[in-house]
Amino acid sequence: MSADGGTQGGETRIIRTDYLARVEGEGAMYVRLDGRTVEDVKLRIYEPPRFFEAFLRGRAFTEAPDLTARICGICPVAYQMSAVRAMEDACGVTIDEGPLRDLRRLLYCGEWIESHSLHVYMLHAPDFLGYPGAVEMARDHAGIVEQGLQMKKAGNALMAVVGGREVHPINVRVGGFYKAPTRVQLRTLLEPLERARETALATVGWAAELPFPEVERTPELLALSDPDPGSYPIDRGRIRSDAGLDIAPGEFDEHVVEEHVEHSNALHARLRERGSYLTGPLARYGLSHAQLRPLAREAAGEAGLGPLCTNPFQSIVVRAVELVQASDEALALIEAYEEPDAPAVEVTPRRAVGHGATEAPRGLLYHRYEIDEDGTILDARIVPPTSQNQLAIEEDLRAVVERDLDLPDEQLSLRCEQAIRNHDPCISCATHFLELTVERG
Amino acid sequence: MSADSNQTPAKQTSAKQTLAVWKFSSCDGCQLSLLDCEDELLALADRLRIAYFLEATSAVAEGPYDISIVEGSITTPHDAERIREVRRQSRTLITIGACATAGGIQALRNFGDVAEFTSIVYASPDFISTLSTSTPISAHVPVDFELNGCPINKVQLLEVIGAHLAGRRPRVRGHSVCVECKRRGTVCVMVAHGTPCLGPVTHAGCGAICPAYDRGCYGCFGPMESPNTAALSARMAELGSEEIDLVRVYRTFNAGSAAFREASEAHEHEPAGGAPA
């Protein structure tokens, strides 16, 4: 980062950070100030396009989970789960109960644990404690980093047993799995997951004590809502918002429009009715606080979190609460697991359109496919959480810059970067090269 | 390479080698594999100086770098320039993953019309700057070592880095997945169950996971050292694979590798992306 001179109050100031570190992928941010007025805020995404929706055309419906997993190495399970749900929807198959659904939720818990541990400890915590990264942080806080790594390892172990490996699991298929794990295999995960749960509980308390800038933001929150009142949303349900949206995944297309703007290679999603919205941990927590497992809800309460968290900087606490949720749920699923009669149900293609929406660690991930009667994909649409959150992130940036106008350039830059990291943008789902520029005119 | 693994401790601390990790067009999964080394990461950070690794740290040290690890493929004019600069700054350049070694899944564009692809995904294609191909790093600059996999295997990654530090060749064998199945004691899914499997032509390294989970290998580690794809395709056809299936099976994450590209083209009798029969 470099600060190119200048003082506040009318003179031109340009603050520039050439790369935003500790996000998945690379992109740029641009803020222009005229005096004390924020004129323009842009989260710029330079992701070289990879054309997934285009080359999915002509492929077999059974290939979608493995192909779309490659959109993101951090959340491949999310892509696989939204893809299989969409294909099953198209083919008239529902896997909403029983051991196959439990295994899917279990695998998804592994991804939440792995991804949230990575973000809380390695990407986000260094912002609060003043380090460039977790490796540097480990020199002074070895125990903290080590426990984060061990929790991450438990999530990865779960993905490796159920999915076959941590990154781009191989065991997921339309209709279920290629091979269901045995009870004995799953029980080997009990001990590391119990330790992960302990660590997650400690993490909630630790994260709650971090120094938070006082920022209040109330974007429209959008997330899945599980029909079971005792179930936090992960893999199914209607799409709801706190402003009254309540739709089936099949209606997503009618309500969410994507725009292509010049400063970004990721499409900007907005609600047709009201504009920007936020998806991800803050949205899930705000909409489904009552559906958290008791252990997670109590941990949130003890940490002083109400049923709604309006400070985006506290998303680190909410992620920690979701770590409790995911590890506690994984343990319960393993304890109750009965091996299925068959690892998958038969899914016969037909000419149809199918929709799938699930909760990636970063938020709602929507897939829609049109397939031919022989299962050939005719059309595909994929809306990742980060393209939905871009506008809300830009609005956060605006709020943070307006609040912290008087900070020196370098600190303001760091604060802006932190504000972006609050939402764990998965820029590889969307970005290439992030350049942070604050221009003051 | 003349680095000696038995250097004195004093020398090790005063002259730690520097590591840089670079991203091009990719999913981030391969560099994540480095952060997935939960038990080894801090020890590795002790042994090497992480000089550039944006996914992990905002601290950036100037080059040149002793070891550069490169993820991703080249898909834009800007990246074609950037990889040359990375090469100039790097004593040893190691590519990791199918994108960097074969162009990745995004190399499927090499078989289609990019202008049409762009218009399918983006409403305003004029905003998009992209090359018509996705190419591996070795198509642009000399590469010292290529590690296969979509994603790579983190144990192999540690072996490659460790071997570099020890000044020896990495023990990464070029034989097929079949050897790994035999070592693992997995019954052959193709012989026993008639399941089409790319194992015989696919580079080892994953540990033969798919057959152990009752599915055929789908080739995510790319071609092995001497792949006989014609023989395998003939056998898969006998087992019921149709021509379009044979095109698809070779045309995934390593579609841009010479062996898999030729194997897929041998079965393509319609225009690229054409409708099935």
XYZ file of C-alpha atoms in Angstrom:
718
model
C 0.000 0.000 0.000
C 1.129 3.534 -0.575
C -0.337 6.817 0.519
C 0.297 9.540 -1.969
C 0.610 12.587 0.228
C -2.011 15.233 0.832
C -4.057 16.283 3.817
C -7.754 16.342 4.523
C -10.109 19.195 3.766
C -10.344 20.052 0.133
C -6.969 18.946 -1.126
C -6.753 15.937 -3.379
C -5.905 12.751 -1.581
C -5.458 9.399 -3.221
C -5.069 6.307 -1.140
C -4.118 3.194 -2.938
C -3.797 -0.438 -1.973
C -2.800 -2.480 -4.958
C -4.124 -5.795 -3.686
C -6.767 -6.777 -1.216
C -5.235 -9.652 0.683
C -6.921 -12.457 2.590
C -9.926 -12.858 0.349
C -10.527 -15.803 -1.926
C -9.503 -14.354 -5.249
C -8.494 -10.873 -6.284
C -10.297 -7.636 -7.097
C -10.290 -3.862 -6.627
C -12.097 -1.154 -4.725
C -12.487 2.470 -5.642
C -13.747 5.307 -3.443
C -13.995 8.899 -4.612
C -14.484 11.716 -2.146
C -15.336 15.284 -2.996
C -14.546 17.251 0.117
C -16.414 15.375 2.797
C -18.882 13.811 0.401
C -18.463 10.254 -0.812
C -19.092 10.572 -4.525
C -18.557 7.047 -5.740
C -17.867 3.613 -4.306
C -17.053 0.647 -6.479
C -16.074 -2.892 -5.646
C -14.285 -3.742 -8.864
C -14.090 -7.338 -9.902
C -11.568 -8.360 -12.517
C -12.256 -12.073 -12.529
C -11.222 -13.416 -15.895
C -14.461 -14.951 -17.101
C -14.550 -18.731 -17.024
C -17.855 -19.192 -18.875
C -19.338 -21.983 -16.786
C -22.913 -21.265 -17.862
C -21.819 -21.450 -21.492
C -19.867 -24.681 -21.491
C -22.433 -26.459 -19.311
C -24.666 -26.401 -22.387
C -24.438 -29.731 -24.126
C -23.132 -31.569 -21.066
C -24.950 -34.391 -19.260
C -27.139 -33.437 -16.277
C -25.110 -35.872 -14.184
C -21.929 -33.869 -14.831
C -23.160 -30.621 -13.241
C -22.039 -31.349 -9.646
C -18.436 -32.158 -10.611
C -18.162 -29.389 -13.212
C -19.668 -26.589 -11.122
C -17.634 -27.584 -8.045
C -14.676 -26.101 -9.937
C -16.159 -22.629 -9.715
C -14.861 -22.446 -6.162
C -12.210 -24.416 -4.320
C -13.338 -22.975 -0.975
C -17.002 -23.954 -1.237
C -17.248 -26.802 -3.790
C -19.874 -28.649 -1.720
C -22.209 -25.675 -2.019
C -21.974 -25.858 -5.811
C -22.487 -29.613 -5.781
C -25.496 -29.356 -3.474
C -27.268 -26.604 -5.394
C -26.562 -28.495 -8.635
C -27.960 -31.837 -7.453
C -31.016 -30.194 -5.943
C -31.716 -28.365 -9.194
C -31.303 -31.520 -11.282
C -33.480 -33.551 -8.931
C -36.076 -30.785 -9.032
C -36.051 -30.953 -12.834
C -36.456 -34.732 -12.743
C -39.212 -34.758 -10.121
C -37.137 -36.323 -7.340
C -37.024 -34.965 -3.784
C -34.485 -36.037 -1.185
C -35.746 -34.117 1.812
C -35.513 -36.730 4.527
C -33.748 -39.923 5.485
C -30.075 -40.860 5.582
C -29.201 -39.439 2.151
C -30.420 -36.003 3.125
C -28.657 -36.344 6.491
C -25.412 -37.217 4.729
C -25.751 -34.170 2.529
C -26.260 -31.924 5.528
C -23.337 -33.624 7.249
C -21.031 -33.020 4.294
C -22.233 -29.431 4.136
C -21.469 -28.990 7.862
C -17.903 -30.065 7.075
C -17.633 -27.316 4.465
C -19.076 -24.693 6.820
C -16.559 -25.702 9.505
C -13.635 -25.674 7.081
C -14.607 -22.423 5.377
C -15.633 -20.493 8.496
C -12.501 -21.606 10.409
C -10.397 -20.378 7.519
C -12.164 -17.042 7.466
C -12.434 -16.425 11.205
C -8.843 -17.328 12.056
C -6.790 -16.816 8.929
C -8.554 -14.126 6.922
C -10.540 -11.968 9.357
C -8.920 -12.164 12.818
C -5.636 -10.579 11.658
C -7.625 -7.387 10.890
C -8.739 -7.062 14.482
C -5.406 -7.969 16.054
C -3.281 -5.930 13.682
C -1.349 -8.519 11.709
C -0.878 -8.939 7.964
C -1.849 -12.625 8.192
C -2.302 -15.665 10.406
C 1.287 -16.829 10.061
C 2.539 -13.517 11.450
C -0.235 -13.595 14.068
C 0.947 -17.042 15.163
C 4.247 -15.569 16.378
C 2.359 -13.811 19.189
C -0.812 -15.901 19.344
C 0.356 -19.405 18.503
C -2.351 -21.090 20.588
C -5.161 -19.192 18.897
C -3.972 -19.876 15.365
C -3.249 -23.502 16.221
C -6.765 -24.071 17.567
C -8.246 -22.473 14.460
C -6.188 -24.766 12.266
C -7.271 -27.818 14.248
C -10.931 -26.849 13.929
C -10.429 -26.377 10.198
C -8.806 -29.785 10.070
C -11.884 -31.368 11.678
C -14.079 -29.868 8.978
C -11.724 -31.134 6.313
C -11.657 -34.604 7.886
C -15.445 -34.708 7.715
C -15.385 -33.709 4.047
C -12.716 -36.321 3.323
C -14.724 -39.169 4.893
C -18.121 -38.295 3.417
C -16.948 -36.623 0.217
C -13.724 -38.493 -0.516
C -11.491 -35.428 -0.290
C -11.474 -31.878 1.046
C -11.315 -29.831 -2.140
C -13.698 -30.902 -4.928
C -15.196 -33.956 -3.220
C -15.812 -36.905 -5.557
C -18.653 -38.726 -3.796
C -21.619 -36.464 -4.602
C -23.981 -37.408 -7.423
C -27.434 -36.514 -8.646
C -29.671 -38.763 -6.524
C -27.306 -39.122 -3.563
C -23.787 -40.485 -3.285
C -21.620 -43.054 -5.022
C -20.929 -44.788 -1.734
C -22.447 -44.184 1.689
C -20.009 -44.139 4.603
C -20.374 -46.809 7.263
C -21.373 -45.988 10.829
C -17.889 -46.980 11.955
C -16.259 -44.599 9.479
C -18.391 -41.714 10.679
C -17.756 -42.480 14.326
C -14.037 -41.882 13.809
C -15.052 -38.246 13.350
C -16.728 -37.913 16.753
C -13.605 -37.077 18.694
C -12.199 -34.385 16.378
C -15.675 -32.877 16.012
C -16.187 -32.799 19.775
C -12.921 -30.901 20.062
C -14.012 -28.637 17.216
C -17.247 -27.896 19.063
C -15.319 -26.973 22.205
C -13.065 -24.741 20.147
C -16.050 -23.170 18.418
C -17.650 -22.334 21.766
C -14.412 -20.745 22.940
C -14.182 -18.908 19.622
C -17.562 -17.244 20.143
C -16.400 -15.805 23.472
C -13.025 -14.800 22.082
C -14.440 -13.161 18.958
C -17.021 -11.220 20.975
C -14.197 -9.447 22.808
C -12.484 -8.171 19.668
C -12.511 -4.405 19.111
C -15.386 -3.519 16.786
C -15.889 -0.187 15.048
C -19.415 0.965 15.838
C -21.198 0.722 12.535
C -24.870 -0.013 12.101
C -26.167 -1.331 8.821
C -29.600 -2.711 8.100
C -29.643 -4.061 4.562
C -32.488 -6.318 3.505
C -31.479 -9.787 4.696
C -32.144 -12.738 2.408
C -31.640 -16.427 3.174
C -33.192 -19.835 2.947
C -35.621 -20.743 5.689
C -35.864 -24.403 6.670
C -39.439 -25.669 7.076
C -38.426 -27.582 10.219
C -38.581 -25.094 13.115
C -35.647 -26.889 14.743
C -33.419 -26.731 11.687
C -31.073 -23.916 10.689
C -31.096 -23.343 6.927
C -28.456 -25.189 4.916
C -29.789 -27.362 2.151
C -33.458 -26.644 1.502
C -36.376 -24.348 2.138
C -38.024 -21.238 0.822
C -36.138 -18.019 0.184
C -37.206 -15.346 2.643
C -36.193 -11.824 3.513
C -36.853 -9.569 6.479
C -38.716 -7.211 4.173
C -41.341 -9.810 3.425
C -40.003 -11.739 0.456
C -41.181 -15.349 0.715
C -40.643 -17.367 -2.446
C -39.826 -20.870 -3.619
C -36.373 -21.294 -5.204
C -38.218 -21.669 -8.500
C -39.347 -18.044 -8.257
C -35.847 -16.635 -7.706
C -35.501 -15.697 -11.362
C -38.622 -13.558 -11.219
C -37.413 -11.542 -8.254
C -33.655 -11.252 -8.644
C -32.180 -9.536 -11.657
C -28.520 -9.486 -12.550
C -26.889 -6.506 -14.174
C -23.640 -6.343 -16.024
C -21.785 -3.179 -15.048
C -18.560 -1.994 -16.593
C -16.450 -2.009 -13.433
C -17.014 -5.664 -12.648
C -16.727 -9.013 -14.350
C -19.190 -10.387 -11.802
C -22.824 -9.690 -12.450
C -24.534 -7.473 -9.865
C -27.678 -9.028 -8.416
C -30.523 -6.959 -7.053
C -34.097 -7.553 -6.011
C -36.461 -6.350 -8.689
C -38.689 -4.752 -6.054
C -36.204 -3.083 -3.718
C -32.621 -3.269 -4.934
C -29.649 -4.391 -2.898
C -29.756 -7.095 -0.250
C -27.407 -9.128 1.889
C -27.015 -12.881 2.021
C -24.656 -14.940 4.203
C -24.130 -15.506 7.949
C -25.647 -12.184 9.063
C -28.759 -12.859 6.984
C -29.127 -16.481 8.079
C -28.631 -15.522 11.701
C -31.050 -12.612 11.526
C -33.781 -14.651 9.852
C -33.315 -18.010 11.580
C -31.937 -17.180 15.020
C -34.803 -19.132 16.583
C -33.844 -22.203 14.549
C -30.281 -22.406 15.835
C -29.445 -25.431 17.925
C -29.824 -24.543 21.628
C -26.061 -24.740 22.213
C -25.371 -22.215 19.438
C -28.202 -19.904 20.495
C -26.982 -19.905 24.079
C -23.420 -19.199 22.995
C -24.670 -16.240 20.968
C -26.638 -14.935 23.933
C -23.700 -15.261 26.297
C -21.566 -13.358 23.814
C -24.076 -10.520 23.900
C -25.486 -11.038 20.422
C -29.188 -10.295 20.094
C -31.387 -12.104 17.585
C -30.252 -9.622 14.937
C -26.673 -8.484 14.346
C -26.543 -5.095 12.627
C -22.802 -4.434 12.876
C -21.153 -6.106 9.880
C -17.805 -6.111 11.699
C -19.381 -8.538 14.181
C -19.934 -11.067 11.416
C -16.870 -12.805 12.855
C -18.907 -13.567 16.000
C -21.837 -14.793 13.938
C -19.494 -17.072 11.960
C -18.224 -18.444 15.260
C -21.836 -19.116 16.328
C -22.345 -20.958 13.038
C -19.217 -22.981 13.800
C -20.927 -24.128 17.012
C -24.068 -24.818 15.023
C -22.287 -26.849 12.322
C -20.125 -28.908 14.669
C -23.007 -29.621 17.061
C -25.278 -30.590 14.195
C -22.580 -32.786 12.612
C -22.188 -34.661 15.892
C -25.958 -35.174 16.179
C -26.187 -36.402 12.583
C -23.378 -38.892 13.146
C -24.904 -40.186 16.385
C -28.251 -40.753 14.653
C -26.850 -42.090 11.381
C -28.331 -45.254 9.911
C -26.692 -46.548 6.771
C -29.038 -46.162 3.777
C -30.210 -49.193 1.801
C -28.729 -47.700 -1.341
C -26.271 -44.786 -1.686
C -28.449 -43.054 -4.261
C -31.963 -43.030 -5.661
C -32.624 -43.455 -9.349
C -33.048 -40.164 -11.197
C -34.458 -40.386 -14.712
C -34.092 -37.282 -16.860
C -37.013 -35.588 -18.556
C -37.408 -32.359 -20.444
C -37.803 -29.793 -17.662
C -36.411 -26.827 -15.776
C -35.083 -27.317 -12.252
C -34.055 -24.915 -9.512
C -31.758 -25.446 -6.535
C -30.863 -23.074 -3.725
C -28.662 -23.893 -0.750
C -26.671 -21.923 1.805
C -22.987 -21.741 0.912
C -20.824 -20.545 3.811
C -20.994 -17.065 2.228
C -24.706 -17.123 1.457
C -27.387 -18.224 -0.922
C -26.212 -20.090 -3.999
C -28.809 -20.481 -6.731
C -28.675 -22.831 -9.741
C -31.200 -23.227 -12.519
C -30.933 -25.739 -15.348
C -33.038 -26.526 -18.339
C -32.449 -30.096 -19.490
C -33.547 -32.135 -22.457
C -35.392 -35.444 -22.239
C -32.093 -37.345 -22.479
C -30.549 -35.244 -19.704
C -28.499 -32.904 -21.897
C -28.169 -29.452 -20.323
C -29.774 -26.848 -22.599
C -29.319 -23.807 -20.382
C -27.738 -22.974 -17.018
C -27.858 -20.041 -14.647
C -25.709 -19.789 -11.516
C -25.926 -16.914 -9.035
C -23.172 -17.078 -6.388
C -23.447 -15.305 -3.043
C -20.707 -12.793 -3.769
C -22.423 -11.345 -6.806
C -25.558 -10.942 -4.684
C -23.587 -9.180 -1.960
C -21.619 -6.763 -4.141
C -24.064 -3.883 -3.828
C -24.463 -4.376 -0.072
C -20.678 -4.448 0.310
C -20.406 -1.181 -1.629
C -23.051 0.330 0.664
C -21.090 -0.856 3.705
C -17.991 0.792 2.287
C -19.855 4.029 1.804
C -21.101 3.926 5.407
C -17.623 3.147 6.740
C -15.940 5.901 4.719
C -18.561 8.459 5.773
C -18.104 7.485 9.401
C -14.318 7.390 9.348
C -13.564 10.322 7.007
C -11.117 11.753 9.490
C -8.950 8.663 9.739
C -5.528 8.992 8.139
C -5.392 7.478 4.667
C -3.609 4.324 5.645
C -5.999 3.506 8.473
C -9.008 4.294 6.333
C -7.718 1.909 3.705
C -7.314 -0.857 6.253
C -10.782 -0.163 7.612
C -12.224 -0.415 4.095
C -10.436 -3.683 3.446
C -11.770 -5.021 6.723
C -15.284 -3.919 5.734
C -14.962 -5.953 2.549
C -13.635 -8.965 4.437
C -16.627 -8.752 6.820
C -18.578 -10.508 4.084
C -15.925 -13.087 3.204
C -16.239 -12.340 -0.491
C -15.412 -15.358 -2.575
C -13.904 -13.439 -5.396
C -12.786 -16.580 -7.189
C -16.478 -17.192 -7.640
C -16.318 -13.737 -9.141
C -13.020 -11.805 -9.079
C -9.487 -11.507 -10.198
C -7.459 -8.552 -9.049
C -8.502 -6.261 -6.273
C -7.096 -2.792 -6.251
C -8.123 -0.468 -3.469
C -8.095 3.207 -4.315
C -9.527 6.018 -2.225
C -9.568 9.269 -4.128
C -10.277 12.495 -2.307
C -11.029 15.553 -4.394
C 20.053 -26.968 -7.648
C 22.802 -27.177 -5.106
C 20.899 -26.452 -1.891
C 22.028 -28.792 0.824
C 19.507 -30.097 3.329
C 22.235 -30.462 5.969
C 23.080 -26.833 6.256
C 23.926 -25.505 9.669
C 21.015 -24.064 11.641
C 22.660 -20.633 11.543
C 22.683 -20.686 7.764
C 19.058 -21.808 7.696
C 17.825 -18.891 9.736
C 19.962 -16.289 8.047
C 19.196 -17.420 4.518
C 15.669 -18.741 4.479
C 14.407 -19.321 0.988
C 11.532 -17.131 -0.068
C 8.203 -18.517 -1.268
C 5.709 -16.694 -3.471
C 2.236 -17.987 -4.384
C 0.573 -16.556 -7.496
C -2.979 -16.853 -8.757
C -4.155 -16.718 -12.345
C -7.521 -17.937 -13.678
C -8.597 -20.620 -11.216
C -10.913 -21.581 -8.374
C -8.354 -21.014 -5.557
C -8.619 -24.663 -4.513
C -4.989 -25.529 -5.158
C -3.537 -22.662 -3.145
C -6.102 -23.513 -0.481
C -4.399 -26.916 -0.330
C -1.385 -25.132 1.139
C -3.554 -23.618 3.884
C -5.134 -27.058 4.301
C -1.789 -28.356 5.573
C -3.063 -27.663 9.082
C -0.350 -29.679 10.812
C 2.527 -28.474 8.662
C 1.717 -24.868 7.780
C 3.363 -23.169 10.740
C 6.429 -25.432 10.484
C 6.646 -24.630 6.796
C 6.398 -20.919 7.551
C 9.358 -21.422 9.887
C 11.453 -23.118 7.255
C 10.610 -20.741 4.403
C 9.895 -17.062 4.302
C 6.447 -16.457 2.813
C 7.216 -13.423 0.690
C 4.053 -13.192 -1.379
C 0.838 -15.109 -0.725
C -2.142 -12.787 -0.956
C -4.724 -15.320 0.138
C -2.842 -15.691 3.424
C -1.181 -12.373 4.151
C -1.174 -8.732 3.123
C 2.581 -8.529 3.826
C 4.355 -8.409 0.486
C 8.134 -8.635 0.028
C 9.884 -7.573 -3.143
C 11.243 -10.230 -5.496
C 13.182 -12.026 -6.696
C 11.786 -15.159 -5.069
C 13.481 -18.513 -4.594
C 10.329 -20.544 -5.229
C 7.209 -19.396 -7.005
C 4.129 -21.568 -6.877
C 1.688 -20.719 -9.633
C -2.009 -21.586 -9.681
C -4.331 -20.919 -12.598
C -4.265 -20.597 -16.362
C -3.654 -17.711 -18.734
C -6.884 -16.283 -20.139
C -6.287 -12.529 -20.526
C -3.690 -10.394 -22.301
C -2.809 -8.858 -18.935
C -2.101 -12.247 -17.371
C 0.031 -13.273 -20.350
C 2.255 -10.323 -19.459
C 2.075 -10.894 -15.714
C 3.319 -14.499 -15.920
C 6.437 -13.286 -17.752
C 7.153 -10.913 -14.893
C 6.573 -13.692 -12.352
C 9.037 -15.878 -14.254
C 11.616 -13.078 -14.319
C 11.265 -12.749 -10.537
C 11.474 -16.482 -9.774
C 14.488 -18.772 -9.470
C 12.279 -21.869 -9.465
C 8.746 -21.858 -10.840
C 6.380 -24.700 -9.914
C 2.887 -24.882 -11.360
C 0.129 -26.487 -9.300
C -3.149 -27.919 -10.539
C -4.959 -28.643 -13.777
C -5.490 -24.954 -14.639
C -1.781 -24.150 -14.514
C -0.627 -27.397 -16.140
C -3.364 -27.928 -18.765
C -5.560 -24.823 -18.922
C -8.216 -26.145 -16.534
C -11.954 -26.450 -17.003
C -11.979 -22.990 -18.587
C -9.994 -24.479 -21.506
C -13.320 -25.856 -22.728
C -13.522 -22.486 -24.475
C -10.707 -23.722 -26.717
C -13.266 -26.002 -28.349
C -16.006 -23.395 -28.696
C -16.665 -19.877 -29.872
C -15.661 -17.390 -27.169
C -17.768 -14.572 -28.594
C -20.792 -16.826 -28.254
C -19.719 -17.942 -24.761
C -19.382 -14.338 -23.643
C -22.835 -13.449 -24.884
C -24.351 -16.392 -22.998
C -22.935 -15.304 -19.632
C -22.715 -11.533 -19.883
C -25.360 -9.113 -21.074
C -22.770 -6.552 -22.211
C -19.969 -8.575 -23.778
C -18.101 -5.367 -24.697
C -16.987 -5.025 -21.063
C -15.192 -8.359 -21.095
C -11.528 -8.616 -21.992
C -10.487 -12.197 -22.542
C -8.352 -14.374 -24.769
C -10.008 -16.949 -26.991
C -8.060 -19.716 -25.267
C -7.134 -20.808 -21.767
C -3.553 -22.027 -21.793
C -1.193 -23.588 -19.280
C 1.700 -21.648 -17.793
C 4.197 -23.727 -19.793
C 2.749 -22.295 -23.012
C 4.081 -18.896 -21.935
C 7.241 -19.374 -19.842
C 9.612 -22.210 -18.898
C 8.326 -24.191 -15.923
C 10.617 -26.108 -13.552
C 8.064 -28.563 -12.205
C 4.379 -29.286 -12.864
C 2.161 -30.814 -10.188
C -1.039 -32.327 -11.562
C -4.492 -32.519 -10.065
C -7.881 -30.823 -9.868
C -7.239 -30.203 -7.083
C -3.634 -31.115 -6.281
C -2.928 -33.506 -3.434
C -1.548 -31.553 -0.481
C 0.826 -34.370 0.491
C 2.355 -34.149 -2.966
C 2.609 -30.381 -2.613
C 4.565 -30.773 0.616
C 6.782 -33.351 -1.110
C 7.523 -30.927 -3.944
C 8.355 -28.057 -1.601
C 10.349 -30.334 0.723
C 12.297 -31.825 -2.174
C 13.134 -28.361 -3.405
C 14.446 -27.380 0.026
C 16.465 -30.599 0.170
C 17.847 -30.054 -3.304
C 16.508 -33.294 -4.772
C 13.924 -34.266 -7.362
C 10.363 -34.593 -6.048
C 9.141 -38.172 -5.759
C 6.055 -37.725 -7.904
C 5.560 -40.733 -10.136
C 4.039 -40.564 -13.596
C 2.306 -43.940 -13.546
C -1.444 -44.450 -13.711
C -4.191 -44.437 -11.094
C -4.431 -48.234 -11.631
C -1.200 -48.679 -9.659
C -2.699 -46.758 -6.762
C -5.833 -48.928 -6.827
C -3.692 -52.052 -6.642
C -1.674 -50.681 -3.752
C -4.858 -49.668 -1.967
C -6.425 -53.074 -2.569
C -9.419 -51.671 -4.432
C -11.213 -54.102 -6.710
C -11.120 -52.817 -10.302
C -14.462 -51.111 -10.965
C -14.129 -51.605 -14.710
C -13.209 -55.300 -14.617
C -15.542 -56.268 -11.784
C -18.514 -53.970 -12.412
C -18.133 -52.725 -15.999
C -17.928 -49.110 -14.798
C -16.152 -46.841 -17.307
C -12.964 -45.584 -15.630
C -10.174 -43.262 -16.785
C -7.777 -44.776 -14.244
C -5.611 -46.577 -16.836
C -4.721 -43.309 -18.619
C -4.780 -40.934 -15.641
C -1.795 -39.651 -13.703
C -1.486 -41.026 -10.173
C -1.445 -38.748 -7.163
C -4.981 -38.602 -5.757
C -4.632 -41.975 -4.028
C -7.245 -43.572 -6.318
C -10.163 -42.100 -4.400
C -12.976 -42.562 -6.915
C -12.754 -46.351 -7.378
C -12.599 -46.676 -3.584
C -15.958 -44.855 -3.566
C -17.429 -47.170 -6.234
C -17.152 -44.762 -9.132
C -14.864 -44.671 -12.145
C -11.913 -42.294 -12.204
C -12.861 -39.081 -14.019
C -9.368 -38.031 -14.907
C -8.907 -34.973 -12.698
C -5.128 -35.549 -12.474
C -4.722 -35.459 -16.263
C -2.860 -37.910 -18.501
C -0.242 -40.292 -17.061
C 3.219 -40.522 -18.648
C 2.292 -42.917 -21.492
C -1.494 -42.983 -21.853
C -3.066 -45.417 -24.295
C -6.360 -43.613 -24.671
C -7.314 -45.428 -27.895
C -7.288 -48.809 -26.173
C -9.213 -47.491 -23.199
C -11.800 -45.751 -25.387
C -12.354 -48.969 -27.316
C -12.944 -50.851 -24.082
C -15.311 -48.198 -22.754
C -17.247 -48.359 -26.029
C -17.609 -52.119 -25.556
C -18.972 -51.434 -22.091
C -21.630 -49.173 -23.568
C -20.110 -45.673 -23.737
C -21.400 -43.812 -26.763
C -19.324 -41.406 -28.820
C -20.673 -38.348 -26.982
C -19.834 -39.975 -23.644
C -16.254 -40.503 -24.817
C -15.969 -36.864 -25.851
C -17.313 -35.688 -22.500
C -15.204 -37.969 -20.346
C -11.922 -36.637 -21.748
C -13.196 -33.084 -21.954
C -13.222 -31.860 -18.370
C -10.521 -30.262 -16.197
C -7.625 -31.498 -18.320
C -9.351 -31.092 -21.689
C -6.436 -28.917 -22.849
C -3.764 -31.564 -22.269
C -2.506 -33.031 -25.537
C -3.462 -36.635 -24.780
C -6.986 -35.903 -23.561
C -7.636 -33.309 -26.263
C -6.709 -35.772 -28.997
C -8.735 -38.532 -27.336
C -11.834 -36.320 -27.194
C -11.426 -35.109 -30.767
C -11.148 -38.691 -32.006
C -14.781 -39.210 -31.009
C -16.234 -35.877 -32.011
C -18.258 -36.121 -35.186
C -20.486 -33.071 -34.751
C -19.778 -29.352 -34.489
C -18.383 -28.342 -31.063
C -21.133 -27.977 -28.514
C -23.636 -29.480 -30.929
C -26.817 -31.139 -29.823
C -26.675 -34.844 -29.082
C -28.196 -37.329 -31.493
